[in-house]
JSON list of C-alpha atoms in Angstrom, two decimals:
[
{"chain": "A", "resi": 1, "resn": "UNK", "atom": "CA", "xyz": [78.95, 138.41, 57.43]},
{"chain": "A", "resi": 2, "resn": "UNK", "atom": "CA", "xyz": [78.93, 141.65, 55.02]},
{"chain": "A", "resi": 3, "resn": "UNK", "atom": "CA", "xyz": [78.72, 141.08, 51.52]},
{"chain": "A", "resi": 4, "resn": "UNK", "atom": "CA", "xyz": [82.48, 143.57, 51.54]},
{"chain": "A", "resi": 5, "resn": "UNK", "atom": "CA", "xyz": [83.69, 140.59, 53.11]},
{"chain": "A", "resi": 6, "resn": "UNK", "atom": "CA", "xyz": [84.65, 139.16, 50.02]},
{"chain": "A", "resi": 7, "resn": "UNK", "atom": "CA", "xyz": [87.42, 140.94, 47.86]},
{"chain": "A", "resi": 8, "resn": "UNK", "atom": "CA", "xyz": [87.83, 138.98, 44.46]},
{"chain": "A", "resi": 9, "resn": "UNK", "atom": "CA", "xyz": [87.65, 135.97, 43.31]},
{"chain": "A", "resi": 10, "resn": "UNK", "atom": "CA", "xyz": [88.33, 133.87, 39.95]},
{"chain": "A", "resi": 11, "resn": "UNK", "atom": "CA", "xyz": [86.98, 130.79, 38.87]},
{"chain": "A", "resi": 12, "resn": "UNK", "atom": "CA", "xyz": [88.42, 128.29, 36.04]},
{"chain": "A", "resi": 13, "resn": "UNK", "atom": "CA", "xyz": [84.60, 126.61, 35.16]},
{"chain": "A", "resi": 14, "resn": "UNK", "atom": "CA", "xyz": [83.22, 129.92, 34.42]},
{"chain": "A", "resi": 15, "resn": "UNK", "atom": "CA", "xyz": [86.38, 132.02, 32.95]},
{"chain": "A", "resi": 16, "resn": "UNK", "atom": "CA", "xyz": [85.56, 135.03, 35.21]},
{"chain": "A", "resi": 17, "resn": "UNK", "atom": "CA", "xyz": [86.96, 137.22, 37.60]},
{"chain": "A", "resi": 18, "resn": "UNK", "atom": "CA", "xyz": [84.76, 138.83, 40.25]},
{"chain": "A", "resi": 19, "resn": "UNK", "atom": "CA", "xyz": [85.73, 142.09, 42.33]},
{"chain": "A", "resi": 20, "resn": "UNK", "atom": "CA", "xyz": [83.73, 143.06, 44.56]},
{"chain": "A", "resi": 21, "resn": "UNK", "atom": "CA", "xyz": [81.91, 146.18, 43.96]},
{"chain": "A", "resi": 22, "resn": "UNK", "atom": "CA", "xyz": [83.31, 147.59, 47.66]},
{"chain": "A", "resi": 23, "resn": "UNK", "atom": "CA", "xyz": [86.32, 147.99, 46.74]},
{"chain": "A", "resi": 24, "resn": "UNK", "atom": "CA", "xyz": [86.24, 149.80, 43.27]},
{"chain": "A", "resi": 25, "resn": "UNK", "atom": "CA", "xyz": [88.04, 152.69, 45.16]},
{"chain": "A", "resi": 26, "resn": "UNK", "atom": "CA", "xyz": [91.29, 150.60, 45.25]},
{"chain": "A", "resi": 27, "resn": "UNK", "atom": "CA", "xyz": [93.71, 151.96, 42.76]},
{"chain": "A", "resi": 28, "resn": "UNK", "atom": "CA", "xyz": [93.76, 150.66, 39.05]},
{"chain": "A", "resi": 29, "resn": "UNK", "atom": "CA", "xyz": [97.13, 148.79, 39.09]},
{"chain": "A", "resi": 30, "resn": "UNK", "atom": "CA", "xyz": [96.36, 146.97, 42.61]},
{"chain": "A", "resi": 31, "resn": "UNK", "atom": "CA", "xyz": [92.59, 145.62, 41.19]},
{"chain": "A", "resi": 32, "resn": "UNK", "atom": "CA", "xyz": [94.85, 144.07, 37.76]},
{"chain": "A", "resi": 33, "resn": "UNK", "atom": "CA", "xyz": [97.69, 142.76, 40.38]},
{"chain": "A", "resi": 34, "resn": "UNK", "atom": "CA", "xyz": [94.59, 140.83, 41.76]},
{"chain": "A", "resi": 35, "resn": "UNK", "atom": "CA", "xyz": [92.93, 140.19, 38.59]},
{"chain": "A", "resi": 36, "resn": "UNK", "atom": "CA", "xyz": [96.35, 138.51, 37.50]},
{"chain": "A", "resi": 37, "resn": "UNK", "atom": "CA", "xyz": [96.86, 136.81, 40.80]},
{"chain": "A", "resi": 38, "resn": "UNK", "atom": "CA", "xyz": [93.44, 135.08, 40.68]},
{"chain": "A", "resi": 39, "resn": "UNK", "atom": "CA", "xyz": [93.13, 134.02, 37.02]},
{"chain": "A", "resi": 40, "resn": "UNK", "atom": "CA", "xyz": [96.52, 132.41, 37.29]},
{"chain": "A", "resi": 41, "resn": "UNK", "atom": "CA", "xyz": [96.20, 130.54, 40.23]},
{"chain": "A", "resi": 42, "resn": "UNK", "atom": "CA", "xyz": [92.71, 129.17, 38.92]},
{"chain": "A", "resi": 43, "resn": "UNK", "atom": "CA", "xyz": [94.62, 128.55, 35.39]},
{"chain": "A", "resi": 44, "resn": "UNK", "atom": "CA", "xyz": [97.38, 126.63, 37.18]},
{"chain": "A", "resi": 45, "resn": "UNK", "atom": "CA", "xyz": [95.58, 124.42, 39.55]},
{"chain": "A", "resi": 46, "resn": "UNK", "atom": "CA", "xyz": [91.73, 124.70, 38.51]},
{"chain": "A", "resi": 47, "resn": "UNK", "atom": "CA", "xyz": [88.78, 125.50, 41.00]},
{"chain": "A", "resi": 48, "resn": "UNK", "atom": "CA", "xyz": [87.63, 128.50, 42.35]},
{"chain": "A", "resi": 49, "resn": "UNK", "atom": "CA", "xyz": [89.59, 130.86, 44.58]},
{"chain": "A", "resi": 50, "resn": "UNK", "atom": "CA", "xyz": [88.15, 133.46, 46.83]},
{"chain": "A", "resi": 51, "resn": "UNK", "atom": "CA", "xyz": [90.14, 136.18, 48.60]},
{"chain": "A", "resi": 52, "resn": "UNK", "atom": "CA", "xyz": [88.09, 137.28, 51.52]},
{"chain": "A", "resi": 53, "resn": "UNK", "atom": "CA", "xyz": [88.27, 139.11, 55.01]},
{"chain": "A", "resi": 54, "resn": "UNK", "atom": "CA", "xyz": [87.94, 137.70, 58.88]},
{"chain": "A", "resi": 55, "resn": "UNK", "atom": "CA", "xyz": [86.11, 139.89, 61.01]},
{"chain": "A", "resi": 56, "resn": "UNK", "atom": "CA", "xyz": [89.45, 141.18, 62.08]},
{"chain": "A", "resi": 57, "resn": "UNK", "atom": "CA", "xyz": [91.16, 142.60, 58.80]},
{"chain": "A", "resi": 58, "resn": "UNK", "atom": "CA", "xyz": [93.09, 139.39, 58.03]},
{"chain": "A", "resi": 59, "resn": "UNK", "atom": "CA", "xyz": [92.85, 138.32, 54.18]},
{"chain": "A", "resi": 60, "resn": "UNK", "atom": "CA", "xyz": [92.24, 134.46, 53.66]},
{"chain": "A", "resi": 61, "resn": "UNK", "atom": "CA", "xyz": [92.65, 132.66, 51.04]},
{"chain": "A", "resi": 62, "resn": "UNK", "atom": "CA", "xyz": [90.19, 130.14, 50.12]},
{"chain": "A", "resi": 63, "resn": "UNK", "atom": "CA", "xyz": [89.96, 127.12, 46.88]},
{"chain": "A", "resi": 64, "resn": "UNK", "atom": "CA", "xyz": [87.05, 124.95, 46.61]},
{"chain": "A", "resi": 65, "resn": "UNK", "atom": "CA", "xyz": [86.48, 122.77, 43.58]},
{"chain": "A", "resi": 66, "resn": "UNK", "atom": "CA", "xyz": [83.25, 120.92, 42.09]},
{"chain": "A", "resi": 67, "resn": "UNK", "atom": "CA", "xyz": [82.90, 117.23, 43.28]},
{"chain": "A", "resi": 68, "resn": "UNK", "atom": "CA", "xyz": [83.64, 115.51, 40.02]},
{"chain": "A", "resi": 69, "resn": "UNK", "atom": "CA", "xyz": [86.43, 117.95, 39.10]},
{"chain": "A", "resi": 70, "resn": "UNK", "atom": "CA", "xyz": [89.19, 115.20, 38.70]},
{"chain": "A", "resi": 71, "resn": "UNK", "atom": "CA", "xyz": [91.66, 118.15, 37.32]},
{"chain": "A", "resi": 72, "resn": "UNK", "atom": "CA", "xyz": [91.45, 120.51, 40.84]},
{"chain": "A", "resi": 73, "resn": "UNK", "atom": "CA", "xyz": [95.04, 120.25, 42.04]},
{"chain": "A", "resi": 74, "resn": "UNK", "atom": "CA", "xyz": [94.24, 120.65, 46.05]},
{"chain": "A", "resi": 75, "resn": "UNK", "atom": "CA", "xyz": [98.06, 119.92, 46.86]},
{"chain": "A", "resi": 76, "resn": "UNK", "atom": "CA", "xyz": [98.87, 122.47, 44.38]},
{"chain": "A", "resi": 77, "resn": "UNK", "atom": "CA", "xyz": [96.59, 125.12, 45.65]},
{"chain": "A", "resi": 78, "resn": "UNK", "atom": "CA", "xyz": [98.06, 124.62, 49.16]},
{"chain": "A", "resi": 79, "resn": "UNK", "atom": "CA", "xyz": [101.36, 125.19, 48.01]},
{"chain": "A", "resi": 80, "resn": "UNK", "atom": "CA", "xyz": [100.25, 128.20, 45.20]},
{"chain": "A", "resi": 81, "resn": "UNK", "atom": "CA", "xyz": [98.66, 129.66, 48.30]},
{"chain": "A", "resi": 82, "resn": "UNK", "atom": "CA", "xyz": [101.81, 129.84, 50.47]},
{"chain": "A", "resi": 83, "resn": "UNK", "atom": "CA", "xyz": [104.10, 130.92, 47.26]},
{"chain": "A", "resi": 84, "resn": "UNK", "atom": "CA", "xyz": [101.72, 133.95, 47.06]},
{"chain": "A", "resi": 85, "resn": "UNK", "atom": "CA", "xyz": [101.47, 134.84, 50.35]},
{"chain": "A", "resi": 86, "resn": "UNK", "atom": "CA", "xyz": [105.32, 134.93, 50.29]},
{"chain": "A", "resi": 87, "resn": "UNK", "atom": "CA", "xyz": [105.41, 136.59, 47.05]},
{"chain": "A", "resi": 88, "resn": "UNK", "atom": "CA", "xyz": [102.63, 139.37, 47.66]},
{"chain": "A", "resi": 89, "resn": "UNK", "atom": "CA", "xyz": [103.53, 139.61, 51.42]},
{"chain": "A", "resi": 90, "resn": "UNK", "atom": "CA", "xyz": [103.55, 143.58, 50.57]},
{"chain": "A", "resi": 91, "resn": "UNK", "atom": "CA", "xyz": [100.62, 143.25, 48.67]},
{"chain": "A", "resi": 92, "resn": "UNK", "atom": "CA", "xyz": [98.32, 140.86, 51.00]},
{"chain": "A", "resi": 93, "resn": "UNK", "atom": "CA", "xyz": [99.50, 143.28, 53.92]},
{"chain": "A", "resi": 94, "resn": "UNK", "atom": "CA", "xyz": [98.44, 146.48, 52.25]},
{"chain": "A", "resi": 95, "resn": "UNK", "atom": "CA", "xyz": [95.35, 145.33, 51.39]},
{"chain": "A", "resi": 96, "resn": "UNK", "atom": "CA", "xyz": [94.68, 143.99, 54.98]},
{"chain": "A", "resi": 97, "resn": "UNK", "atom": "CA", "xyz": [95.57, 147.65, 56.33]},
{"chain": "A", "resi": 98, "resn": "UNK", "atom": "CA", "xyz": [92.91, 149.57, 53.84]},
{"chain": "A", "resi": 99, "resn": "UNK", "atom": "CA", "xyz": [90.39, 147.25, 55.04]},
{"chain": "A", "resi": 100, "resn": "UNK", "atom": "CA", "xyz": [90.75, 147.81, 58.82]},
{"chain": "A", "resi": 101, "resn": "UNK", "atom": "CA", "xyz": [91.12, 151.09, 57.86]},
{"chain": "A", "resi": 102, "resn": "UNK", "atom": "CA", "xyz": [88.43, 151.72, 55.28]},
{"chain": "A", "resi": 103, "resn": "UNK", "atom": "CA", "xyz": [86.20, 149.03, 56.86]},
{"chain": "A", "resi": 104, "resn": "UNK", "atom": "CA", "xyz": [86.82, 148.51, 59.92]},
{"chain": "A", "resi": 105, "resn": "UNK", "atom": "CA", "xyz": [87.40, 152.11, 61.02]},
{"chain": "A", "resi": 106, "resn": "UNK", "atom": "CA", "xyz": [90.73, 151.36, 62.79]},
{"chain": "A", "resi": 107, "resn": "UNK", "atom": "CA", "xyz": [93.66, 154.02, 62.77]},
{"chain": "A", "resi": 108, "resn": "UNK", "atom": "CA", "xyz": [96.06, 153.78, 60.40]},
{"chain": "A", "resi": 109, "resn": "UNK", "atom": "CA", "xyz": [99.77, 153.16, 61.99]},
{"chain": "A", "resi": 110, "resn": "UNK", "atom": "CA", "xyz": [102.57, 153.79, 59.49]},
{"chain": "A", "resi": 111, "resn": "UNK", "atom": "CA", "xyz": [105.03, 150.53, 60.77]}
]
């Protein structure tokens, strides 16, 4: 696994947002839209989320929590998850296609 693999992620022990340096060419409003995204979800349920990349272009989600974290909301997260992908359906798909195409070297089909 490449360290580009990972897109952004947001904790709520630490406070912090984390983009990964790969994909500082993404434009300004789209790096805040995840900023937002991530802090909030981490605000609203606790834990850590991660946004990160299969080998084949598709963005996953993913929430893990410390062990003695009695305030992680894991039934939450699973339904914050599937509000956001439903939400940010344009979003989540955009960013999929500049990483197969950035990334992944794939041709870009306008669908």
């Amino acid at each position: 696994m490449y360290d580009y693999d990972v897109l952004c992620g947001a904790s709520a022990y630490t406070k912090q947002f984390y983009l990964n340096d790969q994909f500082e060419g993404l434009p300004e409003g789209i790096k805040e839209e995840l900023k937002i995204m991530c802090v909030l979800f981490t605000e609203d349920v606790g834990g850590v989320l991660t946004l990160r990349f299969e080998e084949d272009g598709t963005l996953l989600f993913e929430t893990s929590s410390e062990e003695d974290d009695f305030f992680y909301d894991e039934i939450g997260s699973v339904l914050k998850i599937k509000q956001l992908q439903k939400t940010k359906q344009e979003l989540l798909e955009s960013l999929e296609t500049y990483y197969k195409v950035f990334f992944l070297g794939e041709d870009w089909d306008e669908e």
